[in-house]
PDB file of C-alpha atoms in Angstrom:
ATOM      1  CA  ASP A   1    -233.070  65.902   2.468  1.00 78.00           C
ATOM      2  CA  SER A   2    -230.723  64.392   4.625  1.00 77.00           C
ATOM      3  CA  GLY A   3    -233.348  62.747   6.984  1.00 90.00           C
ATOM      4  CA  VAL A   4    -232.535  65.046   9.816  1.00 96.00           C
ATOM      5  CA  THR A   5    -235.240  67.666  10.306  1.00 96.00           C
ATOM      6  CA  GLN A   6    -234.689  70.833  12.195  1.00 97.00           C
ATOM      7  CA  THR A   7    -237.291  73.599  12.992  1.00 97.00           C
ATOM      8  CA  PRO A   8    -237.564  76.546  12.648  1.00 97.00           C
ATOM      9  CA  LYS A   9    -235.077  77.291   9.879  1.00 96.00           C
ATOM     10  CA  HIS A  10    -234.777  80.983  11.129  1.00 97.00           C
ATOM     11  CA  LEU A  11    -235.562  82.671  14.306  1.00 97.00           C
ATOM     12  CA  ILE A  12    -235.265  86.364  15.317  1.00 98.00           C
ATOM     13  CA  THR A  13    -235.931  87.216  18.992  1.00 97.00           C
ATOM     14  CA  ALA A  14    -234.855  89.933  21.404  1.00 98.00           C
ATOM     15  CA  THR A  15    -232.414  89.789  24.325  1.00 98.00           C
ATOM     16  CA  GLY A  16    -233.599  88.008  27.403  1.00 97.00           C
ATOM     17  CA  GLN A  17    -236.039  85.883  25.639  1.00 98.00           C
ATOM     18  CA  ARG A  18    -236.283  82.034  25.558  1.00 98.00           C
ATOM     19  CA  VAL A  19    -236.465  79.831  22.435  1.00 98.00           C
ATOM     20  CA  THR A  20    -236.752  76.237  21.686  1.00 98.00           C
ATOM     21  CA  LEU A  21    -235.065  74.636  18.748  1.00 98.00           C
ATOM     22  CA  ARG A  22    -236.318  71.151  17.520  1.00 98.00           C
ATOM     23  CA  CYS A  23    -234.665  68.236  15.799  1.00 98.00           C
ATOM     24  CA  SER A  24    -235.933  65.007  14.479  1.00 97.00           C
ATOM     25  CA  PRO A  25    -233.195  62.414  13.916  1.00 96.00           C
ATOM     26  CA  ARG A  26    -232.762  60.222  10.735  1.00 94.00           C
ATOM     27  CA  SER A  27    -234.818  57.137  11.258  1.00 93.00           C
ATOM     28  CA  GLY A  28    -232.913  54.438  13.083  1.00 90.00           C
ATOM     29  CA  ASP A  29    -230.399  56.904  14.406  1.00 92.00           C
ATOM     30  CA  LEU A  30    -230.326  56.737  18.246  1.00 90.00           C
ATOM     31  CA  SER A  31    -227.734  59.435  19.026  1.00 91.00           C
ATOM     32  CA  VAL A  32    -228.489  63.116  18.569  1.00 94.00           C
ATOM     33  CA  TYR A  33    -225.768  65.838  18.758  1.00 95.00           C
ATOM     34  CA  TRP A  34    -226.235  69.729  19.107  1.00 97.00           C
ATOM     35  CA  TYR A  35    -223.431  71.965  17.605  1.00 97.00           C
ATOM     36  CA  GLN A  36    -223.319  75.729  17.631  1.00 96.00           C
ATOM     37  CA  GLN A  37    -221.572  77.328  14.676  1.00 95.00           C
ATOM     38  CA  SER A  38    -220.313  80.833  14.626  1.00 90.00           C
ATOM     39  CA  LEU A  39    -217.957  82.485  12.165  1.00 79.00           C
ATOM     40  CA  ASP A  40    -215.037  82.675  14.429  1.00 72.00           C
ATOM     41  CA  GLN A  41    -215.448  79.496  16.547  1.00 73.00           C
ATOM     42  CA  GLY A  42    -216.400  76.871  14.047  1.00 84.00           C
ATOM     43  CA  LEU A  43    -218.568  73.902  15.085  1.00 93.00           C
ATOM     44  CA  GLN A  44    -218.759  73.753  18.801  1.00 94.00           C
ATOM     45  CA  PHE A  45    -220.134  70.668  20.451  1.00 94.00           C
ATOM     46  CA  LEU A  46    -223.064  71.398  22.966  1.00 96.00           C
ATOM     47  CA  ILE A  47    -224.412  68.091  24.028  1.00 95.00           C
ATOM     48  CA  GLN A  48    -225.128  64.592  23.042  1.00 93.00           C
ATOM     49  CA  TYR A  49    -228.133  62.315  23.616  1.00 93.00           C
ATOM     50  CA  TYR A  50    -228.244  58.558  23.097  1.00 91.00           C
ATOM     51  CA  ASN A  51    -231.626  56.681  23.234  1.00 91.00           C
ATOM     52  CA  GLY A  52    -233.174  59.348  25.528  1.00 91.00           C
ATOM     53  CA  GLU A  53    -230.151  59.742  27.953  1.00 92.00           C
ATOM     54  CA  GLU A  54    -227.651  62.382  28.093  1.00 93.00           C
ATOM     55  CA  ARG A  55    -224.336  61.011  26.950  1.00 90.00           C
ATOM     56  CA  ALA A  56    -221.825  63.805  26.845  1.00 90.00           C
ATOM     57  CA  LYS A  57    -221.781  67.564  27.426  1.00 92.00           C
ATOM     58  CA  GLY A  58    -219.430  70.153  25.910  1.00 91.00           C
ATOM     59  CA  ASN A  59    -219.120  73.778  26.463  1.00 85.00           C
ATOM     60  CA  ILE A  60    -222.934  74.262  26.917  1.00 92.00           C
ATOM     61  CA  LEU A  61    -223.926  77.573  28.901  1.00 93.00           C
ATOM     62  CA  GLU A  62    -226.092  77.046  32.100  1.00 95.00           C
ATOM     63  CA  ARG A  63    -228.808  79.129  30.204  1.00 97.00           C
ATOM     64  CA  PHE A  64    -228.910  76.341  27.616  1.00 97.00           C
ATOM     65  CA  SER A  65    -230.570  72.955  28.194  1.00 96.00           C
ATOM     66  CA  ALA A  66    -231.734  70.005  26.113  1.00 97.00           C
ATOM     67  CA  GLN A  67    -233.559  66.793  26.320  1.00 96.00           C
ATOM     68  CA  GLN A  68    -234.465  63.815  23.912  1.00 95.00           C
ATOM     69  CA  PHE A  69    -238.025  62.335  24.057  1.00 95.00           C
ATOM     70  CA  PRO A  70    -239.188  58.634  23.816  1.00 94.00           C
ATOM     71  CA  ASP A  71    -239.788  59.254  20.152  1.00 93.00           C
ATOM     72  CA  LEU A  72    -236.114  60.255  19.834  1.00 94.00           C
ATOM     73  CA  HIS A  73    -236.726  63.879  18.684  1.00 95.00           C
ATOM     74  CA  SER A  74    -234.725  66.330  20.691  1.00 97.00           C
ATOM     75  CA  GLU A  75    -235.284  69.998  21.774  1.00 98.00           C
ATOM     76  CA  LEU A  76    -232.529  72.451  22.618  1.00 98.00           C
ATOM     77  CA  ASN A  77    -233.973  75.291  24.949  1.00 98.00           C
ATOM     78  CA  LEU A  78    -231.887  78.583  25.115  1.00 98.00           C
ATOM     79  CA  SER A  79    -232.881  81.147  27.682  1.00 97.00           C
ATOM     80  CA  SER A  80    -231.920  84.666  28.749  1.00 97.00           C
ATOM     81  CA  LEU A  81    -230.574  85.196  25.335  1.00 98.00           C
ATOM     82  CA  GLU A  82    -227.680  87.498  24.537  1.00 97.00           C
ATOM     83  CA  LEU A  83    -226.425  89.096  21.453  1.00 96.00           C
ATOM     84  CA  GLY A  84    -223.595  86.668  21.432  1.00 94.00           C
ATOM     85  CA  ASP A  85    -225.855  83.692  21.192  1.00 96.00           C
ATOM     86  CA  SER A  86    -226.536  84.585  17.632  1.00 96.00           C
ATOM     87  CA  ALA A  87    -225.346  81.507  15.490  1.00 96.00           C
ATOM     88  CA  LEU A  88    -226.254  78.552  13.530  1.00 96.00           C
ATOM     89  CA  TYR A  89    -227.372  75.749  15.655  1.00 97.00           C
ATOM     90  CA  PHE A  90    -227.056  72.274  14.002  1.00 97.00           C
ATOM     91  CA  CYS A  91    -228.405  69.048  15.178  1.00 97.00           C
ATOM     92  CA  ALA A  92    -226.794  65.833  13.982  1.00 96.00           C
ATOM     93  CA  SER A  93    -227.593  62.084  14.327  1.00 95.00           C
ATOM     94  CA  SER A  94    -225.620  58.815  13.979  1.00 91.00           C
ATOM     95  CA  ILE A  95    -226.316  55.148  14.474  1.00 85.00           C
ATOM     96  CA  SER A  96    -223.226  54.490  16.428  1.00 72.00           C
ATOM     97  CA  GLY A  97    -219.611  55.574  17.268  1.00 60.00           C
ATOM     98  CA  GLY A  98    -218.267  54.000  13.953  1.00 66.00           C
ATOM     99  CA  ASP A  99    -220.442  55.866  11.568  1.00 80.00           C
ATOM    100  CA  GLY A 100    -220.631  59.297  10.323  1.00 87.00           C
ATOM    101  CA  TYR A 101    -223.018  62.153  11.292  1.00 92.00           C
ATOM    102  CA  THR A 102    -226.012  63.149   9.265  1.00 94.00           C
ATOM    103  CA  PHE A 103    -226.510  66.889   9.847  1.00 96.00           C
ATOM    104  CA  GLY A 104    -229.972  68.727   9.760  1.00 96.00           C
ATOM    105  CA  SER A 105    -230.100  71.971   7.683  1.00 95.00           C
ATOM    106  CA  GLY A 106    -229.764  74.016  10.886  1.00 96.00           C
ATOM    107  CA  THR A 107    -231.564  76.935  12.730  1.00 97.00           C
ATOM    108  CA  ARG A 108    -230.313  80.306  12.330  1.00 97.00           C
ATOM    109  CA  LEU A 109    -230.737  82.268  15.371  1.00 97.00           C
ATOM    110  CA  THR A 110    -230.454  86.010  15.473  1.00 97.00           C
ATOM    111  CA  VAL A 111    -230.753  87.799  18.794  1.00 97.00           C
ATOM    112  CA  VAL A 112    -231.444  91.589  18.545  1.00 97.00           C
TER     113      VAL A 112
ATOM    114  CA  GLN B   1    -209.551  69.139  22.158  1.00 80.00           C
ATOM    115  CA  GLN B   2    -210.001  70.725  18.822  1.00 90.00           C
ATOM    116  CA  PRO B   3    -207.867  69.460  16.025  1.00 95.00           C
ATOM    117  CA  VAL B   4    -205.869  71.762  13.858  1.00 96.00           C
ATOM    118  CA  GLN B   5    -206.357  71.941  10.181  1.00 96.00           C
ATOM    119  CA  SER B   6    -204.107  73.189   7.545  1.00 95.00           C
ATOM    120  CA  PRO B   7    -203.805  75.093   5.172  1.00 96.00           C
ATOM    121  CA  GLN B   8    -206.544  77.534   6.208  1.00 94.00           C
ATOM    122  CA  ALA B   9    -207.470  78.200   2.619  1.00 96.00           C
ATOM    123  CA  VAL B  10    -206.528  76.799  -0.750  1.00 97.00           C
ATOM    124  CA  ILE B  11    -207.181  78.087  -4.340  1.00 97.00           C
ATOM    125  CA  LEU B  12    -206.779  75.596  -7.167  1.00 96.00           C
ATOM    126  CA  ARG B  13    -207.767  75.357 -10.756  1.00 97.00           C
ATOM    127  CA  GLU B  14    -210.040  72.584 -12.009  1.00 96.00           C
ATOM    128  CA  GLY B  15    -208.195  69.510 -12.482  1.00 95.00           C
ATOM    129  CA  GLU B  16    -205.533  70.301 -10.118  1.00 95.00           C
ATOM    130  CA  ASP B  17    -204.690  68.266  -6.790  1.00 95.00           C
ATOM    131  CA  ALA B  18    -204.648  69.445  -3.369  1.00 95.00           C
ATOM    132  CA  VAL B  19    -203.894  67.954   0.078  1.00 96.00           C
ATOM    133  CA  ILE B  20    -205.398  69.164   3.263  1.00 96.00           C
ATOM    134  CA  ASN B  21    -204.420  68.065   6.830  1.00 97.00           C
ATOM    135  CA  CYS B  22    -205.920  67.692  10.260  1.00 97.00           C
ATOM    136  CA  SER B  23    -203.791  67.161  13.413  1.00 96.00           C
ATOM    137  CA  SER B  24    -204.496  66.224  16.920  1.00 95.00           C
ATOM    138  CA  SER B  25    -202.393  66.297  20.015  1.00 93.00           C
ATOM    139  CA  LYS B  26    -204.565  63.469  21.519  1.00 90.00           C
ATOM    140  CA  ALA B  27    -204.635  59.786  20.599  1.00 90.00           C
ATOM    141  CA  LEU B  28    -207.584  59.308  18.242  1.00 90.00           C
ATOM    142  CA  TYR B  29    -210.141  56.564  17.475  1.00 89.00           C
ATOM    143  CA  SER B  30    -211.484  58.041  14.629  1.00 91.00           C
ATOM    144  CA  VAL B  31    -211.192  61.000  12.149  1.00 94.00           C
ATOM    145  CA  HIS B  32    -214.337  62.177  10.208  1.00 94.00           C
ATOM    146  CA  TRP B  33    -214.337  64.548   7.084  1.00 95.00           C
ATOM    147  CA  TYR B  34    -217.133  66.794   6.107  1.00 96.00           C
ATOM    148  CA  ARG B  35    -217.743  69.380   3.409  1.00 96.00           C
ATOM    149  CA  GLN B  36    -219.848  72.356   3.969  1.00 94.00           C
ATOM    150  CA  LYS B  37    -221.003  74.628   1.125  1.00 94.00           C
ATOM    151  CA  HIS B  38    -221.957  78.241   1.969  1.00 89.00           C
ATOM    152  CA  GLY B  39    -225.593  78.282   3.871  1.00 87.00           C
ATOM    153  CA  GLU B  40    -225.641  74.614   3.936  1.00 91.00           C
ATOM    154  CA  ALA B  41    -225.297  71.984   6.459  1.00 92.00           C
ATOM    155  CA  PRO B  42    -221.928  69.817   6.689  1.00 94.00           C
ATOM    156  CA  VAL B  43    -222.203  66.736   4.506  1.00 94.00           C
ATOM    157  CA  PHE B  44    -220.385  63.667   5.448  1.00 93.00           C
ATOM    158  CA  LEU B  45    -217.633  62.460   3.216  1.00 93.00           C
ATOM    159  CA  MET B  46    -215.481  59.770   4.986  1.00 91.00           C
ATOM    160  CA  ILE B  47    -214.638  58.196   8.348  1.00 91.00           C
ATOM    161  CA  LEU B  48    -211.089  56.602   9.038  1.00 91.00           C
ATOM    162  CA  LEU B  49    -210.994  54.526  12.112  1.00 87.00           C
ATOM    163  CA  LYS B  50    -208.063  53.402  14.265  1.00 83.00           C
ATOM    164  CA  GLY B  51    -206.746  50.102  12.730  1.00 81.00           C
ATOM    165  CA  GLY B  52    -207.125  51.212   9.150  1.00 80.00           C
ATOM    166  CA  GLU B  53    -210.698  50.718   8.338  1.00 78.00           C
ATOM    167  CA  GLN B  54    -212.182  53.413   6.136  1.00 78.00           C
ATOM    168  CA  LYS B  55    -215.946  54.201   5.201  1.00 77.00           C
ATOM    169  CA  GLY B  56    -217.126  56.898   2.757  1.00 78.00           C
ATOM    170  CA  HIS B  57    -216.995  58.728  -0.398  1.00 72.00           C
ATOM    171  CA  ASP B  58    -215.871  56.653  -3.408  1.00 68.00           C
ATOM    172  CA  LYS B  59    -214.236  59.614  -5.122  1.00 74.00           C
ATOM    173  CA  ILE B  60    -212.352  61.237  -2.202  1.00 83.00           C
ATOM    174  CA  SER B  61    -209.487  59.452  -0.739  1.00 90.00           C
ATOM    175  CA  ALA B  62    -207.722  60.109   2.822  1.00 93.00           C
ATOM    176  CA  SER B  63    -205.341  58.714   4.986  1.00 92.00           C
ATOM    177  CA  PHE B  64    -204.822  58.424   8.785  1.00 93.00           C
ATOM    178  CA  ASN B  65    -201.439  58.378  10.403  1.00 92.00           C
ATOM    179  CA  GLU B  66    -202.007  56.810  13.831  1.00 90.00           C
ATOM    180  CA  LYS B  67    -198.275  57.487  14.928  1.00 91.00           C
ATOM    181  CA  LYS B  68    -198.684  61.198  14.093  1.00 92.00           C
ATOM    182  CA  GLN B  69    -202.393  61.478  15.029  1.00 93.00           C
ATOM    183  CA  GLN B  70    -202.748  63.139  11.541  1.00 95.00           C
ATOM    184  CA  SER B  71    -205.254  62.583   8.593  1.00 96.00           C
ATOM    185  CA  SER B  72    -204.955  64.051   5.145  1.00 95.00           C
ATOM    186  CA  LEU B  73    -207.809  64.429   2.549  1.00 95.00           C
ATOM    187  CA  TYR B  74    -206.659  64.090  -1.127  1.00 94.00           C
ATOM    188  CA  LEU B  75    -208.569  66.208  -3.481  1.00 93.00           C
ATOM    189  CA  THR B  76    -207.606  64.706  -6.921  1.00 92.00           C
ATOM    190  CA  ALA B  77    -208.423  66.109 -10.257  1.00 92.00           C
ATOM    191  CA  SER B  78    -210.468  68.691  -8.436  1.00 93.00           C
ATOM    192  CA  GLN B  79    -213.963  69.621  -9.916  1.00 94.00           C
ATOM    193  CA  LEU B  80    -215.923  72.972  -9.391  1.00 96.00           C
ATOM    194  CA  SER B  81    -218.213  70.906  -7.005  1.00 94.00           C
ATOM    195  CA  TYR B  82    -215.181  70.371  -4.585  1.00 95.00           C
ATOM    196  CA  SER B  83    -215.380  74.114  -3.431  1.00 96.00           C
ATOM    197  CA  GLY B  84    -216.461  74.583  -0.024  1.00 96.00           C
ATOM    198  CA  THR B  85    -215.051  74.473   3.632  1.00 95.00           C
ATOM    199  CA  TYR B  86    -213.764  70.926   4.768  1.00 96.00           C
ATOM    200  CA  PHE B  87    -213.998  70.219   8.528  1.00 96.00           C
ATOM    201  CA  CYS B  88    -212.317  67.382  10.177  1.00 96.00           C
ATOM    202  CA  GLY B  89    -213.987  65.937  13.344  1.00 95.00           C
ATOM    203  CA  THR B  90    -212.002  63.702  15.796  1.00 94.00           C
ATOM    204  CA  ALA B  91    -213.235  61.246  18.404  1.00 90.00           C
ATOM    205  CA  GLN B  92    -211.018  59.765  21.106  1.00 87.00           C
ATOM    206  CA  SER B  93    -212.776  56.533  21.642  1.00 81.00           C
ATOM    207  CA  TYR B  94    -215.656  54.287  20.315  1.00 74.00           C
ATOM    208  CA  GLY B  95    -217.770  54.869  23.337  1.00 68.00           C
ATOM    209  CA  ASN B  96    -217.094  58.640  23.234  1.00 66.00           C
ATOM    210  CA  ASN B  97    -218.093  59.504  19.727  1.00 72.00           C
ATOM    211  CA  ARG B  98    -218.838  63.120  20.173  1.00 85.00           C
ATOM    212  CA  LEU B  99    -216.722  64.942  17.587  1.00 91.00           C
ATOM    213  CA  ALA B 100    -214.436  67.817  18.247  1.00 93.00           C
ATOM    214  CA  PHE B 101    -214.267  69.940  15.010  1.00 94.00           C
ATOM    215  CA  GLY B 102    -211.329  71.910  13.566  1.00 94.00           C
ATOM    216  CA  LYS B 103    -211.888  75.458  12.096  1.00 93.00           C
ATOM    217  CA  GLY B 104    -211.917  74.238   8.596  1.00 94.00           C
ATOM    218  CA  ASN B 105    -210.151  74.255   5.308  1.00 95.00           C
ATOM    219  CA  GLN B 106    -211.668  76.584   2.808  1.00 96.00           C
ATOM    220  CA  VAL B 107    -211.302  75.137  -0.703  1.00 97.00           C
ATOM    221  CA  VAL B 108    -211.961  77.252  -3.917  1.00 97.00           C
ATOM    222  CA  VAL B 109    -211.824  75.477  -7.191  1.00 97.00           C
ATOM    223  CA  ILE B 110    -211.894  77.937 -10.345  1.00 97.00           C
ATOM    224  CA  PRO B 111    -212.405  77.125 -13.904  1.00 95.00           C
TER     225      PRO B 111
END
């Protein structure tokens, strides 16, 4: 157990639907990052939160949004889902910029 | 900007050595290395910071050439457990510590 908890582990949903992925960071970590991993693109940065505030945005689609709550857990919302959104979604947390990330076990999203 | 990792794949026998590389066209603050086994999450191995500081795994060594913006990970006396995909992640500044990851080096260690 890495200390970063992601739920659910697997999600199968239909095109056009909306899903919410949840992440609880490791105790003491203030930064949360979301990454999308697909076979051909590797790990693509989506968004970062630090202590409740959005810190950086990557190539996140407008159909996707995220937030970090006062207890530091984070949610990634994916809407109007398309087949191409099928991927592994990882959450990671860190203490600060000079430390490594701790990844959660990921949520495998399959859009059918 | 996504760093470039080479070689794409390496096959080596247990006990052999290998070097895998990560290059960036941008000036870097830090380079991270992670190993991911099939179906699992990436696991942190090491971070190399501008100025020479390193933090991480006792049994794996790495270097960071600031002039070339290149990092190398040295797999010495490889073990079967070293198999997996190695990702480097790069950050351009301390305040902007979101990582851009390369596409990975696949390493297979055979008996």
